[in-house]
XYZ file of C-alpha atoms in Angstrom:
657
model
C 3.331 -125.202 -37.819
C 2.600 -127.407 -34.905
C 4.798 -130.474 -34.508
C 1.638 -132.364 -33.603
C 0.167 -134.385 -36.434
C -3.092 -132.968 -37.791
C -6.072 -135.211 -37.087
C -7.238 -137.469 -39.927
C -10.347 -136.387 -41.824
C -13.624 -137.646 -40.456
C -15.169 -140.647 -42.204
C -18.400 -140.007 -44.017
C -21.347 -142.192 -44.927
C -21.702 -142.517 -48.692
C -24.826 -140.894 -50.077
C -26.417 -142.633 -53.064
C -25.262 -140.810 -56.176
C -28.723 -140.370 -57.687
C -30.090 -138.414 -54.722
C -26.973 -136.436 -53.881
C -27.503 -133.526 -56.287
C -30.771 -132.487 -54.699
C -29.546 -133.206 -51.189
C -26.378 -131.134 -51.509
C -28.169 -128.286 -53.248
C -30.738 -127.971 -50.431
C -28.077 -128.375 -47.750
C -25.851 -125.762 -49.347
C -28.718 -123.293 -49.531
C -29.553 -123.843 -45.869
C -25.904 -123.397 -44.893
C -25.653 -120.117 -46.759
C -28.856 -118.803 -45.249
C -27.872 -119.790 -41.723
C -24.491 -118.128 -42.107
C -26.146 -114.723 -42.285
C -24.730 -111.602 -43.917
C -21.005 -110.957 -44.012
C -20.004 -108.442 -41.355
C -19.071 -105.103 -42.880
C -16.028 -103.403 -41.365
C -16.697 -100.111 -39.646
C -14.484 -97.236 -38.608
C -11.992 -94.900 -40.186
C -10.145 -96.292 -43.161
C -12.210 -99.450 -43.352
C -14.502 -100.480 -46.142
C -17.272 -102.917 -46.720
C -15.639 -106.231 -47.575
C -17.503 -106.591 -50.857
C -16.566 -103.090 -51.986
C -12.963 -103.420 -50.864
C -12.442 -106.653 -52.797
C -14.765 -106.493 -55.816
C -12.511 -108.766 -57.841
C -11.207 -111.079 -55.147
C -9.838 -114.284 -56.666
C -11.797 -117.459 -56.236
C -10.890 -119.549 -53.244
C -8.103 -121.998 -53.954
C -10.252 -124.525 -52.134
C -12.540 -124.312 -55.167
C -9.763 -125.586 -57.442
C -7.704 -127.706 -55.033
C -7.719 -131.486 -55.560
C -10.420 -133.405 -53.697
C -11.018 -137.085 -53.026
C -13.626 -138.229 -55.558
C -15.897 -141.171 -54.760
C -15.234 -143.861 -57.419
C -18.894 -144.921 -57.502
C -20.035 -141.345 -58.128
C -17.395 -140.874 -60.817
C -18.556 -144.031 -62.586
C -22.221 -143.009 -62.371
C -22.045 -139.237 -62.872
C -18.707 -138.571 -64.539
C -15.520 -137.157 -63.048
C -16.439 -133.440 -63.131
C -19.878 -133.969 -61.594
C -18.396 -136.228 -58.923
C -15.796 -133.559 -58.120
C -18.599 -131.030 -57.610
C -20.206 -133.381 -55.102
C -16.887 -133.893 -53.294
C -16.347 -130.127 -53.026
C -19.875 -129.613 -51.757
C -19.402 -132.226 -49.043
C -16.112 -130.643 -48.012
C -17.622 -127.153 -47.888
C -20.568 -128.379 -45.825
C -18.238 -130.195 -43.445
C -16.206 -127.035 -42.941
C -19.290 -124.916 -42.309
C -20.697 -127.510 -39.955
C -17.493 -127.694 -37.929
C -17.023 -123.953 -37.610
C -19.867 -121.982 -39.173
C -19.641 -118.564 -40.768
C -22.105 -117.245 -38.210
C -19.566 -117.923 -35.454
C -16.762 -116.236 -37.373
C -18.864 -113.136 -38.034
C -20.126 -112.975 -34.450
C -16.572 -113.299 -33.085
C -15.292 -110.474 -35.262
C -18.227 -108.263 -34.271
C -17.622 -108.982 -30.581
C -13.895 -108.255 -30.828
C -14.586 -105.053 -32.751
C -16.997 -103.867 -30.062
C -14.733 -104.845 -27.167
C -11.769 -103.104 -28.810
C -13.740 -99.876 -29.166
C -14.869 -100.020 -25.550
C -11.443 -100.924 -24.146
C -9.659 -98.193 -26.075
C -11.992 -95.343 -25.203
C -9.949 -94.241 -22.124
C -6.613 -94.214 -23.989
C -5.625 -90.831 -25.381
C -3.873 -91.131 -28.734
C -1.292 -88.443 -27.899
C -0.028 -90.543 -24.982
C -0.720 -94.141 -25.971
C -1.266 -94.126 -29.740
C -4.310 -95.720 -31.315
C -5.503 -98.483 -33.616
C -7.016 -97.079 -36.756
C -7.410 -99.528 -39.639
C -8.343 -103.190 -39.967
C -8.652 -104.887 -43.358
C -8.475 -108.260 -45.056
C -5.330 -109.718 -46.584
C -4.849 -112.659 -48.964
C -2.099 -114.243 -46.871
C -1.747 -115.536 -43.312
C 1.648 -113.762 -43.117
C 3.523 -116.294 -41.013
C 6.553 -114.500 -42.501
C 6.913 -110.802 -43.293
C 9.569 -108.473 -44.682
C 9.561 -104.734 -45.269
C 11.190 -104.240 -48.651
C 13.381 -101.215 -49.505
C 10.702 -100.224 -52.028
C 8.315 -99.523 -49.125
C 6.210 -102.573 -49.956
C 5.684 -105.532 -47.616
C 6.309 -109.167 -48.555
C 3.958 -111.673 -46.900
C 4.468 -115.403 -47.245
C 3.224 -118.620 -45.686
C 1.547 -121.863 -46.811
C -1.477 -123.170 -48.641
C -3.997 -124.073 -45.971
C -5.320 -127.611 -45.674
C -8.055 -126.701 -43.170
C -10.497 -123.849 -42.548
C -11.559 -124.953 -39.069
C -9.495 -122.897 -36.579
C -9.778 -125.729 -34.054
C -7.485 -127.815 -36.246
C -4.003 -127.385 -37.720
C -4.369 -125.497 -41.028
C -0.734 -125.883 -42.112
C 0.571 -128.911 -44.023
C 3.316 -129.732 -41.526
C 3.023 -133.492 -41.908
C 1.739 -133.410 -45.469
C 3.871 -134.520 -48.390
C 3.070 -133.947 -52.027
C 1.424 -131.071 -53.847
C -0.639 -129.876 -50.850
C 2.600 -129.023 -49.054
C 3.108 -125.730 -50.889
C 4.141 -122.154 -50.188
C 2.587 -118.881 -51.282
C 3.590 -115.214 -51.216
C 2.001 -111.810 -51.735
C 3.147 -108.198 -51.777
C 1.160 -105.457 -50.073
C 1.727 -101.954 -51.417
C 0.597 -99.503 -48.689
C 0.576 -96.649 -51.223
C -2.358 -98.376 -52.957
C -4.482 -98.585 -49.815
C -6.189 -101.629 -48.372
C -8.274 -103.147 -51.165
C -7.555 -105.988 -53.568
C -5.578 -103.728 -55.914
C -2.992 -103.213 -53.159
C -2.046 -106.920 -53.135
C -0.086 -108.801 -55.800
C 0.656 -112.509 -55.733
C 4.316 -113.503 -56.066
C 4.282 -117.278 -56.275
C 7.539 -118.926 -55.209
C 9.435 -121.097 -57.708
C 7.904 -124.457 -58.508
C 10.074 -127.259 -57.134
C 9.925 -131.034 -56.994
C 10.636 -131.822 -53.372
C 12.575 -135.019 -52.482
C 9.571 -136.646 -50.799
C 9.032 -139.483 -53.265
C 5.772 -138.035 -54.604
C 7.079 -136.460 -57.838
C 4.508 -133.675 -57.508
C 6.022 -130.267 -58.340
C 4.504 -127.410 -56.362
C 5.337 -123.838 -55.222
C 8.298 -124.145 -52.858
C 7.124 -124.967 -49.289
C 9.388 -122.338 -47.702
C 7.215 -121.673 -44.656
C 8.911 -121.987 -41.271
C 12.156 -120.932 -42.937
C 14.633 -118.335 -41.712
C 15.490 -115.090 -43.499
C 17.487 -111.873 -43.474
C 18.507 -109.174 -45.945
C 21.403 -109.128 -48.372
C 23.256 -105.800 -48.740
C 21.569 -105.147 -52.117
C 18.140 -105.165 -50.468
C 17.182 -108.685 -51.505
C 15.790 -111.180 -49.001
C 17.513 -114.529 -48.524
C 15.183 -117.323 -47.393
C 16.570 -120.639 -46.166
C 14.859 -123.891 -45.213
C 11.198 -124.776 -45.051
C 8.938 -127.792 -44.775
C 9.861 -131.093 -46.409
C 6.823 -132.657 -44.752
C 6.292 -135.769 -42.681
C 7.736 -137.069 -39.413
C 6.430 -134.246 -37.246
C 8.055 -131.583 -39.396
C 11.104 -132.249 -41.539
C 13.523 -129.614 -42.776
C 13.857 -128.651 -46.434
C 17.219 -127.752 -47.961
C 15.663 -124.875 -49.890
C 17.647 -121.690 -50.556
C 15.860 -118.797 -52.254
C 16.202 -115.055 -52.753
C 13.409 -112.540 -53.260
C 14.345 -109.562 -55.416
C 12.282 -106.510 -54.339
C 13.363 -104.515 -57.395
C 12.212 -107.036 -60.000
C 9.683 -108.594 -57.568
C 10.866 -112.073 -58.482
C 11.996 -115.186 -56.633
C 15.356 -116.784 -57.454
C 16.153 -120.410 -56.666
C 19.618 -121.291 -55.420
C 21.539 -124.483 -54.795
C 20.293 -126.543 -51.873
C 21.926 -126.215 -48.496
C 23.915 -129.195 -47.230
C 21.306 -129.981 -44.581
C 17.551 -129.559 -44.228
C 16.278 -126.871 -41.879
C 12.809 -126.444 -40.425
C 12.673 -123.431 -38.054
C 16.209 -122.077 -38.631
C 17.434 -118.553 -37.886
C 19.405 -116.317 -40.248
C 21.309 -113.090 -39.548
C 23.355 -110.783 -41.781
C 26.842 -110.203 -40.444
C 29.156 -107.205 -40.712
C 30.645 -108.636 -43.923
C 27.221 -108.712 -45.574
C 27.012 -112.498 -45.673
C 24.081 -114.361 -44.153
C 24.790 -116.802 -41.319
C 22.352 -119.733 -41.047
C 21.949 -121.764 -37.862
C 19.711 -124.348 -36.265
C 16.479 -125.934 -37.495
C 15.158 -129.489 -37.544
C 16.946 -131.542 -40.190
C 15.486 -133.498 -43.090
C 15.198 -136.484 -40.713
C 12.235 -134.881 -38.924
C 11.217 -133.416 -35.597
C 13.749 -133.913 -32.818
C 16.833 -133.791 -35.061
C 18.138 -130.198 -34.801
C 21.219 -129.607 -36.903
C 24.361 -128.024 -35.399
C 25.720 -127.182 -38.865
C 26.458 -123.494 -39.523
C 26.247 -122.341 -43.145
C 26.830 -119.018 -44.872
C 25.356 -117.384 -47.970
C 26.721 -116.533 -50.385
C 29.608 -118.973 -50.332
C 33.123 -117.522 -50.507
C 33.224 -118.310 -54.226
C 30.684 -115.521 -54.813
C 31.095 -111.811 -54.025
C 28.752 -110.169 -51.559
C 25.997 -108.585 -53.690
C 25.874 -104.842 -53.038
C 24.284 -103.782 -56.336
C 20.655 -104.560 -57.123
C 21.693 -105.574 -60.641
C 23.549 -108.575 -59.186
C 21.009 -111.397 -59.077
C 21.960 -114.385 -56.910
C 20.625 -117.281 -58.986
C 22.019 -120.778 -58.583
C 24.464 -119.683 -55.892
C 25.497 -121.949 -53.042
C 26.329 -121.828 -49.356
C 29.522 -122.806 -47.618
C 29.896 -124.526 -44.288
C 31.778 -123.233 -41.260
C 33.872 -125.543 -39.094
C 32.307 -124.183 -35.904
C 29.036 -125.794 -34.885
C 25.999 -124.273 -33.175
C 24.388 -127.119 -31.201
C 21.113 -125.409 -30.275
C 18.736 -127.933 -28.736
C 15.667 -125.986 -29.796
C 14.637 -124.215 -32.945
C 14.605 -120.504 -33.826
C 17.338 -119.132 -31.552
C 17.780 -115.362 -31.597
C 20.830 -114.213 -33.574
C 22.262 -110.691 -33.573
C 25.310 -109.012 -35.051
C 26.500 -106.468 -32.462
C 28.992 -103.600 -32.650
C 32.001 -105.866 -31.995
C 31.228 -107.636 -35.285
C 30.408 -110.948 -33.604
C 27.192 -112.958 -33.931
C 25.387 -113.535 -30.626
C 23.261 -116.675 -30.499
C 20.695 -116.668 -27.686
C 18.886 -119.975 -27.491
C 15.537 -120.769 -25.938
C 17.215 -122.875 -23.228
C 18.995 -120.893 -20.515
C 22.294 -122.724 -21.123
C 22.354 -122.296 -24.909
C 24.031 -118.895 -25.184
C 27.071 -118.329 -27.406
C 28.951 -115.715 -29.398
C 30.397 -116.583 -32.810
C 33.342 -114.979 -34.586
C 32.633 -116.016 -38.170
C 35.866 -114.463 -39.489
C 37.966 -116.596 -37.119
C 35.390 -119.435 -37.253
C 35.248 -119.767 -33.461
C 32.593 -119.970 -30.745
C 32.643 -118.661 -27.161
C 30.384 -119.693 -24.285
C 28.211 -117.023 -22.656
C 26.740 -117.212 -19.133
C 23.394 -118.889 -18.585
C 20.422 -116.545 -18.850
C 18.900 -115.918 -15.366
C 15.282 -116.698 -16.295
C 12.710 -116.768 -13.508
C 11.845 -120.402 -14.249
C 15.415 -121.560 -14.707
C 15.782 -125.165 -13.544
C 12.049 -125.903 -13.567
C 10.258 -128.412 -15.766
C 8.273 -127.182 -18.729
C 4.486 -127.531 -19.132
C 5.012 -130.889 -20.864
C 7.141 -132.170 -17.987
C 10.360 -131.904 -19.979
C 13.088 -129.304 -19.983
C 11.840 -125.758 -19.431
C 12.471 -123.377 -22.327
C 11.147 -120.099 -23.661
C 8.398 -120.516 -26.237
C 8.975 -117.967 -28.973
C 9.424 -114.656 -27.228
C 11.013 -111.440 -28.446
C 14.585 -110.188 -28.376
C 15.753 -106.720 -29.421
C 19.209 -105.137 -29.843
C 18.866 -102.001 -27.733
C 19.766 -98.588 -29.189
C 23.199 -97.379 -28.107
C 23.901 -94.199 -30.011
C 26.128 -93.746 -33.055
C 28.263 -96.883 -32.854
C 25.525 -99.479 -33.012
C 24.013 -101.812 -30.412
C 26.177 -103.501 -27.801
C 23.412 -105.275 -25.865
C 20.293 -107.379 -26.407
C 17.052 -107.390 -24.402
C 15.331 -110.796 -24.194
C 11.678 -110.740 -23.216
C 8.561 -112.843 -23.599
C 8.365 -116.526 -24.364
C 7.236 -117.397 -20.834
C 3.686 -116.769 -19.639
C 4.855 -116.883 -16.004
C 7.828 -114.534 -16.333
C 7.235 -110.813 -16.961
C 10.931 -109.955 -16.470
C 13.175 -108.713 -19.236
C 16.824 -109.805 -19.462
C 19.660 -107.773 -20.928
C 22.931 -109.226 -22.185
C 25.679 -106.584 -22.185
C 29.435 -106.986 -21.906
C 29.079 -110.751 -21.734
C 26.883 -110.569 -18.609
C 23.157 -110.843 -17.956
C 21.130 -108.290 -16.003
C 17.477 -108.558 -14.997
C 15.734 -105.422 -16.252
C 12.350 -103.850 -15.501
C 9.423 -106.240 -16.056
C 6.400 -105.895 -18.266
C 2.894 -106.073 -16.803
C 2.584 -109.828 -17.372
C 4.287 -112.705 -19.135
C 3.306 -113.691 -22.642
C 4.599 -115.955 -25.401
C 4.472 -115.418 -29.179
C 4.899 -111.651 -28.684
C 6.531 -109.269 -31.144
C 8.597 -106.338 -29.845
C 9.635 -103.574 -32.215
C 12.141 -100.739 -32.155
C 10.365 -97.478 -32.981
C 12.060 -94.545 -34.751
C 12.344 -92.632 -31.446
C 14.222 -95.544 -29.849
C 11.336 -96.720 -27.657
C 9.989 -100.282 -27.746
C 6.510 -101.533 -28.592
C 5.222 -105.018 -27.764
C 2.217 -106.298 -29.694
C 0.585 -109.732 -29.954
C 1.052 -112.612 -27.542
C -0.597 -115.721 -26.169
C -0.594 -118.227 -23.338
C 1.435 -120.787 -25.265
C 1.764 -122.376 -28.705
C -1.748 -122.698 -30.152
C -3.119 -121.944 -26.671
C -4.647 -118.523 -26.079
C -5.554 -119.220 -22.457
C -8.466 -121.643 -22.796
C -6.778 -124.773 -24.085
C -5.002 -125.746 -27.318
C -6.801 -124.995 -30.578
C -9.495 -123.028 -28.778
C -9.614 -119.589 -30.421
C -11.449 -118.065 -27.436
C -8.530 -116.134 -26.022
C -7.616 -114.476 -22.774
C -8.074 -110.988 -24.191
C -5.368 -109.397 -22.046
C -2.874 -110.526 -24.691
C -4.424 -108.025 -27.105
C -3.103 -105.125 -25.036
C 0.074 -103.532 -26.343
C 2.890 -102.501 -24.032
C 5.303 -99.579 -24.451
C 8.844 -99.072 -23.106
C 10.230 -95.548 -22.837
C 13.806 -94.264 -22.887
C 14.136 -94.976 -19.143
C 13.229 -98.628 -19.549
C 9.798 -98.219 -17.942
C 6.851 -100.157 -19.372
C 3.188 -99.190 -19.569
C 0.140 -100.891 -21.021
C -1.625 -99.279 -23.961
C -4.645 -99.845 -26.198
C -5.820 -103.226 -27.475
C -5.644 -104.577 -30.985
C -8.644 -106.068 -32.808
C -7.615 -109.718 -32.865
C -5.666 -111.682 -30.313
C -2.651 -112.935 -32.260
C -0.236 -115.532 -30.955
C 1.589 -118.250 -32.862
C 2.828 -116.968 -36.239
C 1.920 -113.368 -35.392
C 4.057 -110.602 -36.881
C 4.558 -106.831 -36.880
C 6.789 -104.209 -38.477
C 7.315 -100.446 -38.620
C 6.308 -98.885 -41.938
C 8.274 -96.008 -43.529
C 5.541 -93.546 -42.518
C 6.025 -94.459 -38.839
C 2.882 -96.567 -38.482
C 3.000 -100.166 -37.256
C 1.574 -103.037 -39.281
C 0.285 -106.031 -37.283
C -0.690 -109.334 -38.884
C -0.312 -113.105 -38.686
C -1.722 -116.043 -36.675
C -3.716 -118.137 -39.121
C -5.962 -119.723 -36.467
C -7.247 -116.389 -35.192
C -7.617 -115.076 -38.723
C -9.662 -118.130 -39.756
C -11.761 -117.888 -36.594
C -12.644 -114.264 -37.381
C -12.860 -114.367 -41.167
C -15.768 -112.269 -42.486
C -16.051 -114.553 -45.544
C -14.390 -117.945 -45.333
C -15.310 -118.698 -48.956
C -13.108 -116.028 -50.524
C -9.333 -116.083 -50.811
C -8.771 -113.300 -48.258
C -8.278 -115.315 -45.089
C -5.634 -113.060 -43.546
C -5.965 -109.659 -41.930
C -3.859 -106.576 -41.219
C -4.374 -103.917 -38.588
C -2.555 -100.622 -38.239
C -1.381 -99.038 -34.999
C -0.435 -95.366 -34.937
C 2.119 -94.665 -32.177
C 1.640 -91.622 -29.959
C 4.266 -89.646 -31.894
C 1.810 -89.445 -34.806
C -0.693 -87.600 -32.578
C 1.492 -84.958 -30.948
C 1.308 -82.159 -33.479
C 3.402 -81.467 -36.552
C 6.161 -83.769 -37.761
C 9.475 -82.875 -39.378
C 9.677 -83.128 -43.134
C 12.273 -85.178 -44.977
C 12.658 -84.340 -48.657
C 15.294 -85.602 -51.038
C 18.200 -87.748 -49.836
C 20.913 -86.478 -52.174
C 23.222 -89.496 -51.824
C 21.063 -92.523 -50.935
C 24.067 -94.857 -51.318
C 26.799 -93.899 -48.881
C 29.987 -95.287 -47.402
C 30.766 -95.676 -43.730
C 31.711 -92.519 -41.832
C 30.797 -90.454 -44.898
C 28.269 -87.607 -45.061
C 24.592 -88.042 -45.960
C 23.047 -84.859 -47.339
C 19.289 -84.454 -47.013
C 16.816 -81.711 -47.758
C 14.102 -80.686 -45.287
C 11.499 -77.942 -45.364
C 11.513 -77.883 -41.539
C 15.213 -77.544 -40.645
C 14.551 -75.703 -37.393
C 12.379 -78.555 -36.104
C 14.987 -81.282 -36.583
C 16.883 -82.238 -33.443
C 17.795 -85.861 -34.233
C 18.390 -88.119 -37.226
C 18.287 -91.904 -36.978
C 18.631 -95.027 -39.075
C 16.133 -97.832 -38.476
C 16.703 -101.167 -40.184
C 13.655 -102.751 -41.826
C 12.055 -105.791 -40.231
C 11.891 -109.330 -41.529
C 10.404 -111.671 -38.954
C 8.695 -114.943 -38.124
C 7.929 -116.854 -34.927
C 8.840 -113.796 -32.788
C 12.360 -113.894 -34.272
C 13.547 -110.632 -35.813
C 17.279 -110.581 -36.502
C 17.273 -107.480 -38.695
C 16.172 -104.787 -36.227
C 18.711 -102.041 -35.522
C 18.529 -98.416 -34.397
C 21.387 -95.924 -34.794
C 21.673 -92.220 -34.104
C 23.309 -90.071 -36.787
C 25.375 -87.021 -35.932
C 24.090 -83.801 -37.476
C 27.355 -82.314 -38.726
C 26.142 -79.141 -40.404
C 23.053 -77.128 -41.300
C 22.761 -74.838 -44.310
C 19.338 -73.468 -45.125
C 17.115 -76.411 -45.922
C 20.011 -78.880 -46.085
C 21.437 -81.077 -43.336
C 24.674 -83.024 -43.405
C 24.556 -86.231 -41.381
C 27.413 -88.550 -40.533
C 26.951 -92.197 -41.496
C 27.786 -94.960 -38.977
C 31.512 -95.521 -38.514
C 31.761 -99.130 -39.693
C 29.987 -102.244 -40.913
C 30.226 -103.635 -37.382
C 28.118 -100.692 -36.197
C 25.605 -101.237 -39.008
C 25.908 -104.190 -41.422
C 25.746 -103.151 -45.074
C 22.277 -102.846 -46.512
C 19.215 -100.616 -46.686
C 17.974 -98.539 -43.749
C 15.119 -96.130 -43.183
C 16.326 -92.613 -42.382
C 14.052 -90.585 -40.091
C 14.369 -86.973 -38.961
C 12.907 -86.328 -35.499
C 11.855 -83.237 -33.591
C 12.342 -82.467 -29.911
C 9.206 -84.424 -28.957
C 10.454 -87.513 -30.805
C 7.980 -87.307 -33.689
C 9.561 -88.765 -36.840
C 9.325 -87.644 -40.435
C 8.369 -90.059 -43.131
C 11.434 -92.142 -43.887
C 13.800 -91.952 -46.792
C 15.936 -94.943 -47.755
C 19.727 -95.098 -47.438
C 22.016 -97.930 -48.469
C 25.191 -98.376 -46.435
C 28.064 -100.088 -48.235
C 31.855 -100.103 -48.088
C 33.916 -98.496 -50.877
C 34.029 -100.505 -54.090
C 37.640 -101.650 -53.595
C 36.956 -102.749 -50.022
C 33.790 -104.564 -51.060
C 35.664 -106.397 -53.798
C 38.420 -107.535 -51.434
C 35.900 -108.653 -48.830
C 34.023 -110.641 -51.451
C 37.172 -112.300 -52.737
C 38.271 -113.169 -49.214
C 34.892 -114.485 -48.222
C 34.211 -111.650 -45.808
């Protein structure tokens, strides 16, 4: 959410109550007529919006509180006056950004995507195939070990994409979170989405108005039992104040659990799971508001609780503990990674905010300054230059886990990529152009894919809060095993701030997020489906047959042990890999990890694979297991949980990791 305060609502001239019914009825009819028909989606896998969502829930705007005119309430009654207030609000929204514009934008982007992608052959560049509506903006996403996707964000306070739709500076019941699950196995219609409302909380904002927890702009990572820990969020007010919220989402029961508050509020923190299975929480603006980043480092669960490896262990009412070492990041959402040496690497947005943390010894070590192209220059606002939400990826490094990180994006003027390895920075091969708000993913074959991007925060190239974007940011970019980049096809929507992407278990890539662009291109602003999802199929899905992965005989396995799998295509399998699932927000993705698995033996349709050697190579938790052929085409994934032996896990839990 933007740290800028949203503009106050426009004043209106009171209409006499007696004549308002007729006036609003005529005006509403004219607005609906002028909006024109809703644009039907076209292309493979897409459906007419009305058919795809025959039972879409009513817009929450239709039930949200509105400011009722006292004179109208006295004359007409409360309910009738509320109807008038809702009508005025709806007309104001349509007048500010009409449905006709939204529909025309989506039609234009659909046509330009088709034209731009015609020269790209799917077998070399992949292709975009599906585009469909979603009930959530998806400022936060997580691939669950059930194969479903958790989407969560905020209740909008605005439908005009030229304004801030998030309740950053709002306190009270409007400052609320929301969450949905998408089940890809159920397709793309309404039946594929299920709402999973966060716990109702009474935030310490003086309003005494309980509401679904405002956990947007939090940080998150996975616990070893597959659950998602979510920390921080929006307290509201003062440019963005940090909440002390601590929650867990259970993908097995599909429930939220509320935990004890953290010791400090965090708005825009980062969380990473370490080799001991505990989650390390850093940074974020404190409960005092924007400009008060906290240096406090916390850990979940606290040492008093064991690390949860079993899905039957439900962290409810648990607390965090506080490390002695501080992490004084000047800016929010630093990148955090646990590398093969077992240390946490914290790569801040400022060039001089680079550290490694040994959480077992509770120490911090300085790293060299990052050699950014614009190092030492002033930022666009005249202040200190810093990267604005770009990607970072732990690069694949074989069987023993990643030992380096590639930092890229976050600077529209710097196309270079920067690799930290062995405590030193190297400037690597550049991308075609600089972009901020980009999302870069590890693919099953070890290559990288960049999607999304913008000019700056809320600026797509034609000024802040102007959804007319420089369309070059729609073009994806691909990095091969040699580190060379090439541009590929374009996605439907330009997506910048709050954009997201993840790799699905079938090898496809899900792209979503950016509430402003989704509102600007909404085919029906009056329903509750104001988000959108598009699917990219990488080239490996268009290069012939794929290996087959059948049963994983021991889906829970210890380190350095054997994983036995069945395949109907044993002769086609040349590689086996683990790919960690993605949970991401604001271009920060701490969970990505790619590891090769040694193929130790082959017997008929059975393969024996060797698990990673240690928790430092691959922190405990759930991973997707892919079999690949010589061309790098992956099978559909099976799920494997890595965990230490029971006695080791118990000792680690008792010792606090």
